[in-house]
Short mmCIF file of C-alpha atoms in Angstrom, two decimals:
data_model
loop_
_atom_site.label_atom_id
_atom_site.label_comp_id
_atom_site.label_asym_id
_atom_site.label_seq_id
_atom_site.Cartn_x
_atom_site.Cartn_y
_atom_site.Cartn_z
CA MET T 219 43.31 45.75 95.56
CA PRO T 220 46.22 43.59 96.81
CA ARG T 221 48.01 44.99 99.83
CA ILE T 222 51.61 45.06 101.00
CA GLU T 223 52.27 44.13 104.62
CA LEU T 224 55.51 44.32 106.60
CA PHE T 225 55.97 41.94 109.53
CA GLY T 226 58.39 42.88 112.28
CA GLU T 227 61.50 45.00 112.18
CA SER T 228 64.04 45.01 109.37
CA ASP T 229 67.53 43.65 109.90
CA PRO T 230 69.96 46.11 111.47
CA VAL T 231 71.37 48.23 108.63
CA LEU T 232 75.04 49.17 108.78
CA ALA T 233 76.36 49.85 105.31
CA TRP T 234 78.88 52.15 103.67
CA ASP T 235 78.82 54.16 100.46
CA GLY T 236 82.58 54.62 100.23
CA THR T 237 82.52 57.74 102.39
CA ALA T 238 79.80 57.60 105.01
CA ILE T 239 77.64 55.09 106.84
CA TYR T 240 74.08 54.37 105.79
CA GLY T 241 72.56 52.95 108.95
CA ASP T 242 69.35 52.17 110.80
CA GLU T 243 68.46 55.80 111.37
CA ALA T 244 68.52 56.61 107.64
CA ALA T 245 66.78 53.39 106.68
CA LEU T 246 64.01 53.88 109.25
CA ALA T 247 63.57 57.48 108.14
CA GLY T 248 62.85 56.23 104.64
CA GLU T 249 66.01 57.61 103.09
CA PRO T 250 66.87 55.66 99.96
CA PRO T 251 70.05 53.59 100.08
CA PRO T 252 72.98 55.16 98.23
CA ALA T 253 73.52 53.76 94.74
CA ARG T 254 76.98 52.62 95.85
CA LEU T 255 76.74 50.46 98.93
CA GLU T 256 78.63 47.73 100.79
CA GLY T 257 77.82 45.97 104.04
CA SER T 258 74.63 44.65 105.52
CA ALA T 259 71.57 46.51 104.26
CA ALA T 260 68.09 45.14 103.74
CA ALA T 261 64.73 46.71 104.39
CA ALA T 262 61.23 47.31 103.14
CA GLN T 263 60.48 51.02 103.43
CA PRO T 264 56.89 52.27 103.18
CA LEU T 265 56.91 55.55 101.24
CA ALA T 266 54.58 58.53 101.55
CA SER T 267 53.39 57.85 98.01
CA GLY T 268 51.96 54.51 99.12
CA GLN T 269 54.75 52.68 97.34
CA VAL T 270 57.19 50.38 99.12
CA ARG T 271 60.93 50.44 98.49
CA LEU T 272 62.84 47.19 99.00
CA PHE T 273 66.59 46.76 98.99
CA ARG T 274 69.31 44.25 99.75
CA ASP T 275 73.08 44.72 99.61
CA ARG T 276 75.12 43.12 96.85
CA LEU T 277 76.41 40.22 98.95
CA GLY T 278 73.03 39.57 100.48
CA LEU T 279 74.33 40.07 104.02
CA GLY T 280 71.05 41.72 104.97
CA LYS T 281 68.00 39.50 104.55
CA LEU T 282 64.54 40.22 103.25
CA PHE T 283 61.93 37.54 102.59
CA TRP T 284 58.51 37.73 101.03
CA ALA T 285 55.45 35.67 100.28
CA LYS T 286 52.20 36.18 98.41
CA ASN T 287 48.78 34.90 99.43
CA ALA T 288 45.96 33.76 97.21
CA GLY T 289 44.53 37.28 97.11
CA GLY T 290 47.79 38.66 95.74
CA ASP T 291 48.76 40.40 98.99
CA LEU T 292 52.52 40.66 99.43
CA ALA T 293 54.10 40.15 102.85
CA PHE T 294 57.69 41.03 103.78
CA ALA T 295 59.87 40.21 106.78
CA SER T 296 63.54 39.89 107.69
CA GLN T 297 63.04 36.29 108.88
CA PRO T 298 61.00 33.47 107.38
CA LEU T 299 59.58 32.66 110.83
CA LYS T 300 57.82 36.04 110.95
CA LEU T 301 56.04 35.12 107.72
CA VAL T 302 55.29 31.61 108.94
CA ARG T 303 53.65 33.11 112.02
CA ALA T 304 51.61 35.32 109.69
CA GLY T 305 50.23 32.20 108.06
CA TYR T 306 52.57 31.51 105.15
CA ASP T 307 54.25 28.16 104.46
CA LEU T 308 58.04 28.06 104.35
CA GLY T 309 57.86 26.46 100.91
CA ASP T 310 56.08 29.56 99.60
CA ILE T 311 58.59 32.02 101.06
CA ALA T 312 61.36 33.43 98.87
CA ALA T 313 64.24 35.81 99.41
CA ALA T 314 64.20 39.15 97.63
CA PRO T 315 67.09 39.35 95.17
CA ARG T 316 70.32 40.82 96.49
CA GLY T 317 72.01 43.85 95.05
CA ARG T 318 68.78 45.54 94.03
CA VAL T 319 66.62 48.48 94.95
CA ILE T 320 63.05 47.60 94.02
CA THR T 321 60.07 49.91 94.22
CA LEU T 322 56.59 48.43 94.28
CA ASP T 323 53.39 50.34 93.74
CA ALA T 324 50.74 50.15 96.45
CA ASP T 325 49.08 47.22 94.66
CA GLY T 326 52.36 45.26 94.62
CA SER T 327 53.12 45.79 90.96
CA LEU T 328 56.69 46.55 90.01
CA ALA T 329 57.44 50.26 89.58
CA SER T 330 61.22 50.21 89.22
CA VAL T 331 64.38 48.17 89.78
CA SER T 332 67.96 49.37 89.95
CA ALA T 333 71.23 47.64 90.77
CA LEU T 334 73.48 48.62 93.67
CA LYS T 335 77.08 49.29 92.74
CA PRO T 336 80.40 48.79 94.56
CA ALA T 337 81.14 51.51 97.10
CA GLY T 338 84.61 52.25 95.86
CA PRO T 339 86.96 51.70 92.96
CA THR T 340 88.14 48.17 92.22
CA PRO T 341 91.86 47.50 91.74
CA ALA T 342 93.03 47.11 88.16
CA VAL T 343 92.98 43.61 86.72
CA SER T 344 96.77 43.65 86.51
CA ALA T 345 97.24 44.86 90.10
CA SER T 346 99.80 42.99 92.19
CA VAL T 347 99.07 41.42 95.56
CA ALA T 348 100.98 44.30 97.17
CA GLN T 349 98.82 46.87 95.38
CA ILE T 350 95.62 45.05 96.26
CA GLY T 351 96.79 44.71 99.86
CA ALA T 352 97.33 48.47 100.01
CA HIS T 353 93.89 49.00 98.49
CA ILE T 354 92.30 46.73 101.11
CA ARG T 355 94.14 48.55 103.89
CA GLU T 356 92.84 51.88 102.64
CA ALA T 357 89.27 50.60 102.40
CA LEU T 358 89.37 49.01 105.85
CA ASP T 359 90.66 52.22 107.42
CA ALA T 360 88.10 54.34 105.57
CA TYR T 361 85.26 52.05 106.60
CA LEU T 362 86.28 51.90 110.26
CA ALA T 363 86.73 55.69 110.35
CA ALA T 364 83.24 56.10 108.89
CA VAL T 365 81.70 53.78 111.52
CA ALA T 366 83.51 55.62 114.33
CA THR T 367 82.35 58.97 112.95
CA ALA T 368 78.75 57.83 112.53
CA TYR T 369 78.48 56.37 116.03
CA PRO T 370 80.76 58.37 118.33
CA ASP T 371 78.72 57.51 121.43
CA ARG T 372 78.42 53.78 120.89
CA ARG T 373 80.89 51.36 122.40
CA ALA T 374 82.54 49.11 119.83
CA TYR T 375 83.13 45.42 120.54
CA LEU T 376 85.49 43.45 118.34
CA CYS T 377 85.04 39.69 117.98
CA LEU T 378 88.63 38.53 118.39
CA SER T 379 89.61 34.93 117.78
CA GLY T 380 93.31 35.69 117.64
CA GLY T 381 93.44 34.53 114.02
CA LEU T 382 94.75 36.61 111.14
CA ASP T 383 91.46 38.16 110.05
CA SER T 384 90.14 39.45 113.37
CA SER T 385 93.63 40.37 114.58
CA THR T 386 94.13 42.53 111.49
CA ILE T 387 90.91 44.35 112.32
CA ALA T 388 92.07 44.74 115.94
CA VAL T 389 95.27 46.45 114.78
CA LEU T 390 93.30 48.89 112.63
CA ALA T 391 90.20 49.43 114.77
CA ARG T 392 92.05 50.52 117.91
CA ARG T 393 93.12 53.64 116.02
CA HIS T 394 89.57 54.60 115.13
CA PHE T 395 87.58 53.75 118.24
CA SER T 396 88.36 55.38 121.56
CA ALA T 397 86.18 52.84 123.37
CA LEU T 398 87.07 49.53 121.77
CA THR T 399 86.71 46.27 123.65
CA ALA T 400 87.69 42.87 122.30
CA VAL T 401 85.57 39.81 122.99
CA SER T 402 87.10 36.35 123.12
CA PHE T 403 84.98 33.19 122.92
CA ASP T 404 85.83 29.98 124.73
CA ILE T 405 84.11 26.86 125.93
CA ALA T 406 84.93 26.83 129.61
CA ASP T 407 83.68 23.55 131.04
CA ALA T 408 85.09 22.68 134.43
CA GLY T 409 88.68 21.51 134.33
CA ARG T 410 89.41 22.67 130.82
CA ALA T 411 92.39 24.86 130.08
CA PRO T 412 91.96 28.05 128.06
CA SER T 413 92.04 27.46 124.31
CA ALA T 414 94.92 28.52 122.07
CA ASP T 415 92.57 31.14 120.59
CA ARG T 416 91.92 32.61 124.03
CA LEU T 417 95.63 32.78 124.84
CA ALA T 418 96.44 34.46 121.53
CA ALA T 419 93.61 36.96 121.93
CA GLU T 420 94.75 37.82 125.47
CA ARG T 421 98.32 38.34 124.34
CA LEU T 422 97.33 40.49 121.39
CA CYS T 423 95.01 42.64 123.49
CA ALA T 424 97.77 43.18 126.02
CA ASP T 425 100.20 44.17 123.28
CA LEU T 426 97.71 46.50 121.59
CA GLY T 427 96.40 47.98 124.82
CA VAL T 428 92.84 46.92 124.05
CA PRO T 429 90.64 45.72 126.94
CA MET T 430 89.13 42.28 126.49
CA ILE T 431 86.09 40.56 127.90
CA GLU T 432 85.60 36.82 127.94
CA ALA T 433 82.61 35.11 126.39
CA ASN T 434 82.92 31.90 128.39
CA VAL T 435 80.20 29.32 128.09
CA THR T 436 79.78 25.77 129.19
CA THR T 437 78.85 23.25 126.57
CA GLU T 438 75.31 23.15 127.91
CA GLU T 439 75.03 26.94 127.72
CA LEU T 440 76.31 26.84 124.15
CA ILE T 441 73.69 24.28 123.14
CA SER T 442 70.97 26.42 124.74
CA TYR T 443 71.42 28.95 121.92
CA LEU T 444 70.40 26.45 119.24
CA ASP T 445 66.84 27.62 118.66
CA THR T 446 67.90 31.26 118.53
CA VAL T 447 70.59 30.41 116.00
CA LEU T 448 68.29 28.28 113.84
CA VAL T 449 65.67 31.02 113.66
CA ALA T 450 67.85 34.13 113.50
CA GLY T 451 70.55 32.40 111.47
CA ILE T 452 67.92 31.17 108.95
CA ASP T 453 69.81 27.98 108.24
CA TRP T 454 70.00 24.40 109.49
CA ARG T 455 73.29 23.40 107.85
CA ASP T 456 75.76 22.36 110.51
CA PHE T 457 78.67 24.58 109.57
CA ASN T 458 76.61 27.74 109.74
CA VAL T 459 74.78 26.66 112.88
CA HIS T 460 78.07 25.92 114.64
CA CYS T 461 79.43 29.36 113.67
CA GLY T 462 76.18 30.91 114.80
CA LEU T 463 76.46 29.28 118.22
CA VAL T 464 79.82 30.95 118.78
CA ASN T 465 78.38 34.28 117.69
CA ALA T 466 75.38 33.85 119.99
CA ALA T 467 77.66 33.29 122.97
CA ILE T 468 79.69 36.38 122.05
CA ALA T 469 76.55 38.44 121.48
CA ASP T 470 75.12 37.38 124.84
CA ALA T 471 78.36 38.37 126.60
CA ILE T 472 78.31 41.78 124.91
CA ALA T 473 74.65 42.33 125.72
CA GLN T 474 75.27 41.43 129.35
CA SER T 475 78.28 43.73 129.63
CA SER T 476 76.31 46.71 128.37
CA SER T 477 74.59 48.91 130.91
CA GLU T 478 70.90 49.66 130.63
CA GLY T 479 70.40 53.04 129.02
CA ASP T 480 73.68 52.92 127.11
CA PRO T 481 73.44 53.48 123.37
CA PRO T 482 73.36 50.08 121.64
CA PRO T 483 76.91 48.87 121.01
CA ILE T 484 78.41 48.15 117.61
CA VAL T 485 79.90 44.70 117.02
CA ILE T 486 82.88 44.56 114.66
CA THR T 487 83.61 41.17 113.12
CA GLY T 488 86.49 39.78 111.10
CA ASP T 489 84.35 37.51 108.98
CA LEU T 490 84.31 37.18 105.16
CA PRO T 491 88.00 36.56 104.29
CA ASN T 492 87.49 32.82 104.74
CA GLU T 493 85.00 32.89 101.87
CA LEU T 494 86.98 35.40 99.83
CA LEU T 495 90.22 33.41 100.13
CA VAL T 496 88.63 29.94 100.14
CA ASP T 497 90.07 29.24 103.57
CA TYR T 498 87.84 26.32 104.47
CA GLN T 499 88.31 22.59 104.58
CA PRO T 500 86.27 19.56 105.58
CA GLU T 501 86.77 18.35 109.16
CA VAL T 502 86.82 14.79 110.48
CA TYR T 503 85.43 14.04 113.93
CA LYS T 504 85.12 10.53 115.30
CA GLY T 505 85.57 9.07 111.85
CA ALA T 506 82.86 11.12 110.13
CA THR T 507 83.51 14.03 107.77
CA TYR T 508 81.76 17.34 108.36
CA TYR T 509 81.71 20.65 106.53
CA GLY T 510 82.20 19.01 103.14
CA LEU T 511 82.98 21.20 100.16
CA PRO T 512 82.06 20.68 96.52
CA ARG T 513 84.78 19.13 94.40
CA VAL T 514 85.27 22.03 92.03
CA ASP T 515 88.28 24.17 91.16
CA VAL T 516 89.33 26.86 93.61
CA ALA T 517 87.98 29.77 91.55
CA LYS T 518 84.58 28.10 91.29
CA LEU T 519 84.68 27.22 94.97
CA ARG T 520 85.30 30.84 95.87
CA SER T 521 82.36 31.85 93.74
CA VAL T 522 80.17 29.29 95.51
CA LEU T 523 81.31 30.42 98.96
CA VAL T 524 80.80 34.11 98.20
CA ASP T 525 77.40 33.42 96.65
CA GLY T 526 76.60 31.44 99.78
CA LEU T 527 76.88 34.58 101.91
CA ASP T 528 73.43 35.37 100.55
CA THR T 529 72.20 32.30 102.39
CA CYS T 530 72.58 32.08 106.16
CA HIS T 531 72.48 34.83 108.70
CA ARG T 532 75.01 33.62 111.24
CA GLU T 533 76.55 37.08 111.72
CA VAL T 534 74.04 39.91 111.25
CA GLY T 535 71.02 37.78 112.11
CA VAL T 536 72.42 36.13 115.23
CA PHE T 537 73.88 39.34 116.66
CA GLY T 538 70.66 41.10 115.70
CA ALA T 539 68.76 38.60 117.88
CA PHE T 540 70.59 40.17 120.83
CA GLY T 541 69.82 43.73 119.70
CA LEU T 542 73.28 44.30 118.23
CA SER T 543 74.32 45.85 114.92
CA VAL T 544 77.27 44.35 113.08
CA ALA T 545 80.02 46.19 111.23
CA GLN T 546 81.82 43.89 108.79
CA PRO T 547 84.91 45.79 107.62
CA TYR T 548 85.90 43.21 105.02
CA ALA T 549 82.60 43.84 103.24
CA ALA T 550 84.09 47.22 102.32
CA CYS T 551 86.73 45.61 100.13
CA VAL T 552 85.06 42.55 98.65
CA ASP T 553 85.82 43.58 95.09
CA ALA T 554 89.48 44.03 95.97
CA TYR T 555 89.57 40.48 97.32
CA LEU T 556 87.81 39.19 94.22
CA SER T 557 90.41 40.90 92.04
CA LEU T 558 93.26 38.95 93.63
CA PRO T 559 95.13 36.84 91.07
CA ALA T 560 94.12 33.20 90.81
CA SER T 561 97.72 32.26 91.53
CA LEU T 562 97.33 33.61 95.07
CA LEU T 563 94.37 31.33 95.73
CA ALA T 564 96.60 28.38 94.91
CA GLU T 565 99.12 29.32 97.60
CA GLN T 566 99.01 27.36 100.85
CA ASP T 567 99.82 30.48 102.88
CA ARG T 568 97.71 32.85 100.80
CA LYS T 569 96.14 34.52 103.80
CA ASP T 570 99.50 35.24 105.43
CA HIS T 571 100.77 36.53 102.10
CA LEU T 572 97.89 38.95 101.73
CA VAL T 573 97.76 40.07 105.37
CA THR T 574 101.47 40.85 105.18
CA ASN T 575 100.55 43.30 102.43
CA ILE T 576 97.70 44.80 104.48
CA VAL T 577 99.22 45.35 107.91
CA GLY T 578 102.71 43.86 107.64
CA SER T 579 104.67 43.97 110.88
CA GLU T 580 101.97 45.96 112.68
CA LEU T 581 100.59 42.51 113.39
CA PRO T 582 102.86 40.60 115.78
CA ALA T 583 104.80 37.65 114.39
CA TYR T 584 103.11 35.24 116.83
CA ILE T 585 99.79 35.85 115.09
CA TYR T 586 101.26 35.01 111.67
CA GLU T 587 102.93 31.93 113.11
CA ARG T 588 99.81 30.45 114.71
CA PRO T 589 98.17 27.44 113.08
CA LYS T 590 94.67 28.23 111.87
CA LEU T 591 92.00 27.17 114.33
CA ARG T 592 88.25 27.24 114.14
CA ALA T 593 86.06 27.76 117.14
CA GLN T 594 83.88 25.00 115.72
CA ILE T 595 86.77 22.58 115.93
CA GLY T 596 88.76 23.78 118.92
CA ASP T 597 92.36 22.89 119.42
CA THR T 598 92.11 19.29 120.52
CA HIS T 599 89.03 18.16 118.59
CA ASP T 600 87.06 17.83 121.79
CA LYS T 601 86.50 21.45 122.59
CA GLY T 602 84.74 22.97 119.62
CA THR T 603 81.08 23.46 118.83
CA LEU T 604 81.17 20.61 116.31
CA ALA T 605 82.07 18.13 119.04
CA ALA T 606 79.66 19.74 121.49
CA CYS T 607 76.79 19.13 119.08
CA ILE T 608 77.76 15.75 117.70
CA ASP T 609 78.41 14.27 121.14
CA ARG T 610 74.84 15.17 122.06
CA GLY T 611 73.35 13.65 118.94
CA ILE T 612 72.81 17.06 117.38
CA ASP T 613 73.89 16.21 113.85
CA GLY T 614 72.79 17.51 110.47
CA SER T 615 69.60 15.48 110.50
CA TRP T 616 68.66 16.73 113.98
CA LEU T 617 69.28 20.35 112.97
CA ARG T 618 67.17 19.91 109.85
CA GLY T 619 64.36 18.43 111.88
CA ARG T 620 64.52 21.14 114.52
CA PHE T 621 64.54 23.90 111.88
CA SER T 622 61.49 22.27 110.31
CA ALA T 623 59.69 22.08 113.64
CA LEU T 624 60.45 25.69 114.50
CA HIS T 625 59.10 26.79 111.11
CA GLY T 626 56.04 24.58 111.11
CA VAL T 627 57.29 22.53 108.18
CA GLY T 628 55.37 19.27 107.90
CA GLU T 629 57.39 17.71 105.12
CA GLU T 630 61.09 18.37 105.18
CA ARG T 631 61.20 18.31 101.37
CA ALA T 632 60.15 21.98 101.57
CA LEU T 633 63.64 22.65 102.93
CA ASP T 634 65.23 21.28 99.75
CA ARG T 635 63.57 24.01 97.78
CA PHE T 636 64.03 26.76 100.37
CA ILE T 637 67.82 26.26 100.16
CA ARG T 638 69.12 24.48 97.09
CA ALA T 639 72.71 24.55 95.85
CA GLY T 640 73.56 26.81 98.76
CA ARG T 641 71.07 29.51 97.80
CA TYR T 642 67.74 30.58 99.22
CA GLN T 643 64.79 30.32 96.91
CA THR T 644 64.95 33.79 95.37
CA ALA T 645 62.43 35.68 93.32
CA MET T 646 61.27 39.17 92.49
CA PRO T 647 58.34 40.09 94.75
CA THR T 648 56.09 40.61 91.77
CA GLY T 649 56.27 36.96 90.96
CA THR T 650 58.78 37.13 88.13
CA THR T 651 61.99 35.35 88.93
CA THR T 652 65.41 36.89 88.91
CA THR T 653 68.30 35.24 87.11
CA GLU T 654 72.03 35.40 87.57
CA GLU T 655 72.24 37.45 84.36
CA ASP T 656 70.08 40.08 86.01
CA GLN T 657 72.43 40.30 88.95
CA MET U 96 72.02 17.70 71.56
CA ASN U 97 68.66 16.13 72.35
CA THR U 98 67.13 15.58 75.78
CA SER U 99 67.91 11.88 75.79
CA ASN U 100 71.60 12.45 75.16
CA ILE U 101 71.70 15.12 77.86
CA ALA U 102 70.06 12.74 80.31
CA LEU U 103 72.57 10.04 79.41
CA LYS U 104 75.51 12.32 80.22
CA LEU U 105 73.86 13.50 83.44
CA GLU U 106 73.17 9.94 84.56
CA SER U 107 76.74 8.91 83.87
CA PHE U 108 78.09 11.88 85.84
CA THR U 109 75.69 11.29 88.72
CA ARG U 110 76.46 7.60 89.03
CA LYS U 111 80.20 8.19 88.93
CA SER U 112 80.33 11.27 91.15
CA PHE U 113 77.99 10.06 93.86
CA GLN U 114 79.03 6.41 93.74
CA ILE U 115 75.69 4.94 92.74
CA ALA U 116 75.92 1.25 91.98
CA ASP U 117 74.96 0.08 88.50
CA ASP U 118 72.54 -2.41 90.05
CA ASP U 119 70.86 0.02 92.46
CA PRO U 120 67.19 -0.92 91.94
CA ASP U 121 65.91 2.39 93.31
CA PHE U 122 67.92 4.68 91.10
CA SER U 123 66.49 5.91 87.84
CA ARG U 124 66.32 9.04 85.74
CA SER U 125 63.00 9.90 87.35
CA VAL U 126 64.00 9.41 90.99
CA HIS U 127 64.01 12.52 93.19
CA LEU U 128 67.73 12.94 93.67
CA PHE U 129 67.50 15.08 96.81
CA GLU U 130 64.66 13.41 98.68
CA GLU U 131 66.07 9.97 98.07
CA GLY U 132 69.50 11.07 99.25
CA TYR U 133 71.46 10.49 96.06
CA VAL U 134 72.65 14.10 95.85
CA ASP U 135 73.09 16.51 98.75
CA SER U 136 73.38 20.29 98.75
CA ILE U 137 77.08 20.10 97.98
CA GLY U 138 76.49 17.60 95.22
CA VAL U 139 74.06 19.98 93.51
CA ILE U 140 76.86 22.49 93.14
CA GLU U 141 79.05 19.84 91.53
CA MET U 142 76.19 18.99 89.17
CA LEU U 143 75.71 22.65 88.25
CA THR U 144 79.41 22.98 87.52
CA PHE U 145 79.27 19.85 85.33
CA ILE U 146 76.22 21.20 83.50
CA THR U 147 77.87 24.54 82.77
CA GLU U 148 81.13 22.95 81.61
CA THR U 149 79.46 20.22 79.55
CA PHE U 150 76.43 21.93 78.06
CA GLY U 151 77.50 25.57 78.22
CA VAL U 152 74.39 26.78 80.02
CA GLN U 153 73.80 28.49 83.38
CA ILE U 154 70.76 27.25 85.27
CA PRO U 155 68.61 30.22 86.37
CA ASP U 156 67.31 30.34 89.93
CA ASP U 157 63.71 29.64 89.01
CA ALA U 158 64.67 26.46 87.17
CA LEU U 159 67.08 25.41 89.90
CA GLN U 160 64.37 25.69 92.52
CA SER U 161 61.65 24.06 90.46
CA ASP U 162 60.30 20.62 91.28
CA GLY U 163 61.44 19.42 87.87
CA PHE U 164 65.07 20.13 88.61
CA ALA U 165 65.14 17.29 91.09
CA THR U 166 65.38 14.39 88.64
CA ILE U 167 67.79 13.61 85.84
CA ASP U 168 64.96 13.70 83.30
CA GLY U 169 63.78 17.04 84.66
CA MET U 170 67.28 18.50 84.57
CA ALA U 171 67.78 17.27 81.02
CA GLN U 172 64.56 18.98 79.99
CA VAL U 173 65.66 22.27 81.55
CA ILE U 174 69.09 22.06 79.90
CA ALA U 175 67.59 21.20 76.50
CA GLU U 176 65.32 24.24 76.69
CA LEU U 177 68.21 26.48 77.64
CA MET U 178 70.33 25.10 74.80
CA ALA U 179 67.58 25.41 72.23
CA PRO U 180 68.05 29.11 71.40
CA ALA U 181 71.76 28.60 70.99
CA ASP U 182 71.20 25.61 68.71
CA ALA U 183 68.69 27.60 66.68
CA LYS U 184 71.13 30.48 66.33
CA ALA U 185 73.86 28.09 65.23
CA ALA U 186 71.55 26.63 62.59
CA VAL U 187 70.73 30.06 61.23
CA THR U 188 74.40 31.01 61.11
CA ALA U 189 75.29 27.77 59.34
CA SER U 190 72.61 28.24 56.72
#
């Protein structure tokens, strides 16, 4: 009879059902995920009946991969590399479909499938930006309160760039967490002045009364995280790798600041609004264009970016590599963001417009007035992770080759199937393939 | 719409969108678009958008990730199969 094998630990689970947190403890105890769920959640749970329950959150923030051998045995793991080490080829590894709870019988046959639902109500179609902003505020506060209640003994670290998204979370989180520390990333090679992000983060922390630690790395130290990011981030595409490098540096700083024996800290991030509000653009460095985007209308582009969250693990995976669980407050209000009117997406200052309706003047004016910066780019085009990589010959082709080498891929064409059109190869573990209609 | 007509539209879109010269000796409807570098991961998304808008079909994941969906001929075949039920329904309705 075919068997089901689980390789390694599941991703850290930190999800929310609209009221309470569904976390690692519940997932490891075999408790089923709530039918309504937001945030990172993916696991394969062996059940007393001999069955195995699989689940992934609706956005696909938590990862779960599988492969089948010639004997029909099914193998599951949170990272493709764990399956590669178990003898499977990357080209034969697929992601389990997101947004599903799947139960397999002991022989791997499909017993049941159900769809996860949004954790809370979605704003009405006709809701105004002000109403949706209020809805988002309510969800963010409820989510942060639930995390603080679930983990009263764990120190919370907030990744703070000083931009609108993370600063909004800083304003809200300080009210919920008695032991909140902000973490500010910077490349700190000799002779370089602090970045504009660092200065903004310092000023905001001082104004909010939140302590801040510095995640300072030299360029060489930043590059040293590449293999960790490629494996734990499950992606070779430059944009995601460059984001993952920043997260690795932050994660390392948090891990080093924690004392041995302390409960594992919680990392709070301000990610997701860039996808939800289509706040990305291609970047030019030394005459070449990076981070290209498909030439489609803004509504389609948002759909592509949000779908793409299913593919790449630059947040949960990279922090998880340092033993850290990630709380992503904006995951608690994804449907509210997706209900924003199309006219807002067309606005140049759409993020300012929305944030004004979420936290208003609780966020200092100097945060609203800052130009948007990316840690990948830096503030002078010679300080970000993009430049750090490109100047060392670490371009898209190099990353692709290194990812292949780390995963034992002989022919890189296997990568084209593993991620195509911004999505992992995805299939139901029984061998039947899921479709978008099923989602 | 038959497979040949679908392939014609796909080829026209691909040449125009990804700036493939008319006299490129290596380009054909059977060339592997991804391995030969004609279309990258971003370009696939543009192709999928074109396919949905032009032919009114959504490409399911299994077809998207198949080896066939790497050439214009293969894509045309997939699209034709997806359109077939709709065409059949239209014929029944018309009769």
